[in-house]
Amino acid sequence: AADYLSFPPPALSLRWYARFVGVPGWRRAIWVRVQVASLTMLFATTLGLPAALALVRGRFPGKGAVYAFLLSPAIVPTIITAMGLYFFFARLKATGSLLAMALGHTVLALPVVIIIVAATLQGFDIRLEQAALSLGASRLTALRRITLPLVAPGVLSAALFAFLTSFDELLIPLFLSGVEIQTLTVRIWNSLQLEVDPTIAAVSSFLVGFTAAVLGASAVLRRRQPI
């Protein structure tokens, strides 16, 4: 309830949560973050699922090199990735757009999706798919009717982690966001430099709670996986 950050707080109050929700700048930052994270989840899952299928089931030369390349964004420092993305989108004059930030976050989220989906596929009993093939189903039908429904909890879990990867990311939005479009993490960063008030603590507790909720949902989905 104090007008400045202090711990322990002198009293408990929802005043700064109300300010967080009531200020248009904070609301806009949340909406931008949700849009970018949703696009990232869509892109990363759409690309990561077939990539994981190819890496787990496929046999082709250079498979290890392809796997290492796809996972490299998880190894390379994020600041280097962010700088590379900035120069790339600056040439295209696309910085400051939702699509640029979503594509940038997809680079970071794709390895997460591939790792989770690949682990799910490796635990899948391939004999179920082989039984469907022996009964006359095509490979596409067996994949659509047998494999995908059974690995769906793992895929959904990977999608949630992709959303979370984007939602909590700071460096890439710092490089790619513009004056008009700011994500929640960039707004927090700017507020820490310009005005430090308890609103930031309220936002931080919101992010912690949201992250915990997403991780809990992911754990529930993984437990419900039948394979």
PDB file of N, CA and C in Angstrom, residues 101-140:
ATOM      1  N   MET A 101       8.364  -9.564 -34.316  1.00  0.00           N
ATOM      2  CA  MET A 101       8.619 -10.060 -32.966  1.00  0.00           C
ATOM      3  C   MET A 101       8.195 -11.516 -32.827  1.00  0.00           C
ATOM      4  N   ALA A 102       7.066 -11.887 -33.439  1.00  0.00           N
ATOM      5  CA  ALA A 102       6.606 -13.271 -33.358  1.00  0.00           C
ATOM      6  C   ALA A 102       7.584 -14.213 -34.052  1.00  0.00           C
ATOM      7  N   LEU A 103       8.085 -13.822 -35.221  1.00  0.00           N
ATOM      8  CA  LEU A 103       9.059 -14.653 -35.927  1.00  0.00           C
ATOM      9  C   LEU A 103      10.366 -14.743 -35.144  1.00  0.00           C
ATOM     10  N   GLY A 104      10.765 -13.637 -34.525  1.00  0.00           N
ATOM     11  CA  GLY A 104      11.965 -13.665 -33.696  1.00  0.00           C
ATOM     12  C   GLY A 104      11.810 -14.589 -32.503  1.00  0.00           C
ATOM     13  N   HIS A 105      10.659 -14.553 -31.862  1.00  0.00           N
ATOM     14  CA  HIS A 105      10.408 -15.445 -30.733  1.00  0.00           C
ATOM     15  C   HIS A 105      10.294 -16.895 -31.185  1.00  0.00           C
ATOM     16  N   THR A 106       9.811 -17.107 -32.407  1.00  0.00           N
ATOM     17  CA  THR A 106       9.705 -18.466 -32.932  1.00  0.00           C
ATOM     18  C   THR A 106      11.077 -19.119 -33.026  1.00  0.00           C
ATOM     19  N   VAL A 107      12.086 -18.331 -33.358  1.00  0.00           N
ATOM     20  CA  VAL A 107      13.454 -18.857 -33.419  1.00  0.00           C
ATOM     21  C   VAL A 107      13.861 -19.436 -32.067  1.00  0.00           C
ATOM     22  N   LEU A 108      13.471 -18.781 -30.975  1.00  0.00           N
ATOM     23  CA  LEU A 108      13.806 -19.270 -29.639  1.00  0.00           C
ATOM     24  C   LEU A 108      12.899 -20.408 -29.191  1.00  0.00           C
ATOM     25  N   ALA A 109      11.636 -20.359 -29.581  1.00  0.00           N
ATOM     26  CA  ALA A 109      10.667 -21.352 -29.105  1.00  0.00           C
ATOM     27  C   ALA A 109      10.737 -22.662 -29.881  1.00  0.00           C
ATOM     28  N   LEU A 110      11.209 -22.620 -31.129  1.00  0.00           N
ATOM     29  CA  LEU A 110      11.231 -23.824 -31.961  1.00  0.00           C
ATOM     30  C   LEU A 110      12.043 -24.957 -31.337  1.00  0.00           C
ATOM     31  N   PRO A 111      13.256 -24.718 -30.802  1.00  0.00           N
ATOM     32  CA  PRO A 111      13.982 -25.825 -30.163  1.00  0.00           C
ATOM     33  C   PRO A 111      13.221 -26.447 -29.001  1.00  0.00           C
ATOM     34  N   VAL A 112      12.502 -25.635 -28.240  1.00  0.00           N
ATOM     35  CA  VAL A 112      11.725 -26.154 -27.109  1.00  0.00           C
ATOM     36  C   VAL A 112      10.648 -27.109 -27.606  1.00  0.00           C
ATOM     37  N   VAL A 113       9.937 -26.703 -28.657  1.00  0.00           N
ATOM     38  CA  VAL A 113       8.878 -27.544 -29.220  1.00  0.00           C
ATOM     39  C   VAL A 113       9.464 -28.839 -29.769  1.00  0.00           C
ATOM     40  N   ILE A 114      10.566 -28.750 -30.489  1.00  0.00           N
ATOM     41  CA  ILE A 114      11.172 -29.945 -31.084  1.00  0.00           C
ATOM     42  C   ILE A 114      11.605 -30.925 -30.002  1.00  0.00           C
ATOM     43  N   ILE A 115      12.231 -30.432 -28.942  1.00  0.00           N
ATOM     44  CA  ILE A 115      12.700 -31.316 -27.869  1.00  0.00           C
ATOM     45  C   ILE A 115      11.530 -32.034 -27.201  1.00  0.00           C
ATOM     46  N   ILE A 116      10.467 -31.298 -26.876  1.00  0.00           N
ATOM     47  CA  ILE A 116       9.329 -31.905 -26.174  1.00  0.00           C
ATOM     48  C   ILE A 116       8.586 -32.884 -27.071  1.00  0.00           C
ATOM     49  N   VAL A 117       8.316 -32.486 -28.319  1.00  0.00           N
ATOM     50  CA  VAL A 117       7.582 -33.369 -29.232  1.00  0.00           C
ATOM     51  C   VAL A 117       8.424 -34.592 -29.583  1.00  0.00           C
ATOM     52  N   ALA A 118       9.727 -34.413 -29.782  1.00  0.00           N
ATOM     53  CA  ALA A 118      10.597 -35.552 -30.087  1.00  0.00           C
ATOM     54  C   ALA A 118      10.619 -36.543 -28.929  1.00  0.00           C
ATOM     55  N   ALA A 119      10.681 -36.040 -27.693  1.00  0.00           N
ATOM     56  CA  ALA A 119      10.649 -36.926 -26.529  1.00  0.00           C
ATOM     57  C   ALA A 119       9.320 -37.669 -26.446  1.00  0.00           C
ATOM     58  N   THR A 120       8.237 -36.989 -26.787  1.00  0.00           N
ATOM     59  CA  THR A 120       6.915 -37.630 -26.787  1.00  0.00           C
ATOM     60  C   THR A 120       6.843 -38.727 -27.841  1.00  0.00           C
ATOM     61  N   LEU A 121       7.351 -38.452 -29.029  1.00  0.00           N
ATOM     62  CA  LEU A 121       7.319 -39.440 -30.110  1.00  0.00           C
ATOM     63  C   LEU A 121       8.203 -40.641 -29.801  1.00  0.00           C
ATOM     64  N   GLN A 122       9.325 -40.415 -29.134  1.00  0.00           N
ATOM     65  CA  GLN A 122      10.206 -41.526 -28.791  1.00  0.00           C
ATOM     66  C   GLN A 122       9.567 -42.455 -27.766  1.00  0.00           C
ATOM     67  N   GLY A 123       8.657 -41.922 -26.948  1.00  0.00           N
ATOM     68  CA  GLY A 123       7.944 -42.757 -25.996  1.00  0.00           C
ATOM     69  C   GLY A 123       6.689 -43.398 -26.561  1.00  0.00           C
ATOM     70  N   PHE A 124       6.377 -43.086 -27.817  1.00  0.00           N
ATOM     71  CA  PHE A 124       5.178 -43.631 -28.457  1.00  0.00           C
ATOM     72  C   PHE A 124       5.426 -45.070 -28.900  1.00  0.00           C
ATOM     73  N   ASP A 125       4.465 -45.948 -28.649  1.00  0.00           N
ATOM     74  CA  ASP A 125       4.570 -47.355 -29.054  1.00  0.00           C
ATOM     75  C   ASP A 125       4.304 -47.464 -30.550  1.00  0.00           C
ATOM     76  N   ILE A 126       5.352 -47.636 -31.321  1.00  0.00           N
ATOM     77  CA  ILE A 126       5.237 -47.661 -32.774  1.00  0.00           C
ATOM     78  C   ILE A 126       4.402 -48.838 -33.258  1.00  0.00           C
ATOM     79  N   ARG A 127       4.235 -49.874 -32.402  1.00  0.00           N
ATOM     80  CA  ARG A 127       3.449 -51.045 -32.810  1.00  0.00           C
ATOM     81  C   ARG A 127       1.982 -50.698 -33.041  1.00  0.00           C
ATOM     82  N   LEU A 128       1.487 -49.670 -32.374  1.00  0.00           N
ATOM     83  CA  LEU A 128       0.105 -49.241 -32.608  1.00  0.00           C
ATOM     84  C   LEU A 128      -0.068 -48.729 -34.033  1.00  0.00           C
ATOM     85  N   GLU A 129       0.900 -47.954 -34.495  1.00  0.00           N
ATOM     86  CA  GLU A 129       0.848 -47.457 -35.866  1.00  0.00           C
ATOM     87  C   GLU A 129       1.055 -48.591 -36.863  1.00  0.00           C
ATOM     88  N   GLN A 130       1.948 -49.513 -36.551  1.00  0.00           N
ATOM     89  CA  GLN A 130       2.186 -50.654 -37.435  1.00  0.00           C
ATOM     90  C   GLN A 130       0.947 -51.535 -37.542  1.00  0.00           C
ATOM     91  N   ALA A 131       0.207 -51.669 -36.442  1.00  0.00           N
ATOM     92  CA  ALA A 131      -1.031 -52.453 -36.478  1.00  0.00           C
ATOM     93  C   ALA A 131      -2.048 -51.806 -37.406  1.00  0.00           C
ATOM     94  N   ALA A 132      -2.146 -50.482 -37.362  1.00  0.00           N
ATOM     95  CA  ALA A 132      -3.063 -49.775 -38.259  1.00  0.00           C
ATOM     96  C   ALA A 132      -2.653 -49.965 -39.713  1.00  0.00           C
ATOM     97  N   LEU A 133      -1.349 -49.935 -39.985  1.00  0.00           N
ATOM     98  CA  LEU A 133      -0.869 -50.137 -41.356  1.00  0.00           C
ATOM     99  C   LEU A 133      -1.159 -51.555 -41.835  1.00  0.00           C
ATOM    100  N   SER A 134      -1.018 -52.532 -40.931  1.00  0.00           N
ATOM    101  CA  SER A 134      -1.274 -53.923 -41.320  1.00  0.00           C
ATOM    102  C   SER A 134      -2.746 -54.178 -41.609  1.00  0.00           C
ATOM    103  N   LEU A 135      -3.617 -53.324 -41.076  1.00  0.00           N
ATOM    104  CA  LEU A 135      -5.054 -53.467 -41.313  1.00  0.00           C
ATOM    105  C   LEU A 135      -5.527 -52.672 -42.525  1.00  0.00           C
ATOM    106  N   GLY A 136      -4.589 -52.096 -43.264  1.00  0.00           N
ATOM    107  CA  GLY A 136      -4.941 -51.437 -44.518  1.00  0.00           C
ATOM    108  C   GLY A 136      -4.945 -49.927 -44.488  1.00  0.00           C
ATOM    109  N   ALA A 137      -4.636 -49.323 -43.356  1.00  0.00           N
ATOM    110  CA  ALA A 137      -4.609 -47.858 -43.292  1.00  0.00           C
ATOM    111  C   ALA A 137      -3.364 -47.325 -43.995  1.00  0.00           C
ATOM    112  N   SER A 138      -3.505 -46.187 -44.635  1.00  0.00           N
ATOM    113  CA  SER A 138      -2.341 -45.541 -45.242  1.00  0.00           C
ATOM    114  C   SER A 138      -1.498 -44.896 -44.146  1.00  0.00           C
ATOM    115  N   ARG A 139      -0.268 -44.515 -44.485  1.00  0.00           N
ATOM    116  CA  ARG A 139       0.600 -43.885 -43.494  1.00  0.00           C
ATOM    117  C   ARG A 139      -0.001 -42.569 -42.998  1.00  0.00           C
ATOM    118  N   LEU A 140      -0.593 -41.823 -43.912  1.00  0.00           N
ATOM    119  CA  LEU A 140      -1.200 -40.551 -43.528  1.00  0.00           C
ATOM    120  C   LEU A 140      -2.384 -40.771 -42.597  1.00  0.00           C
TER     121      LEU A 140
END
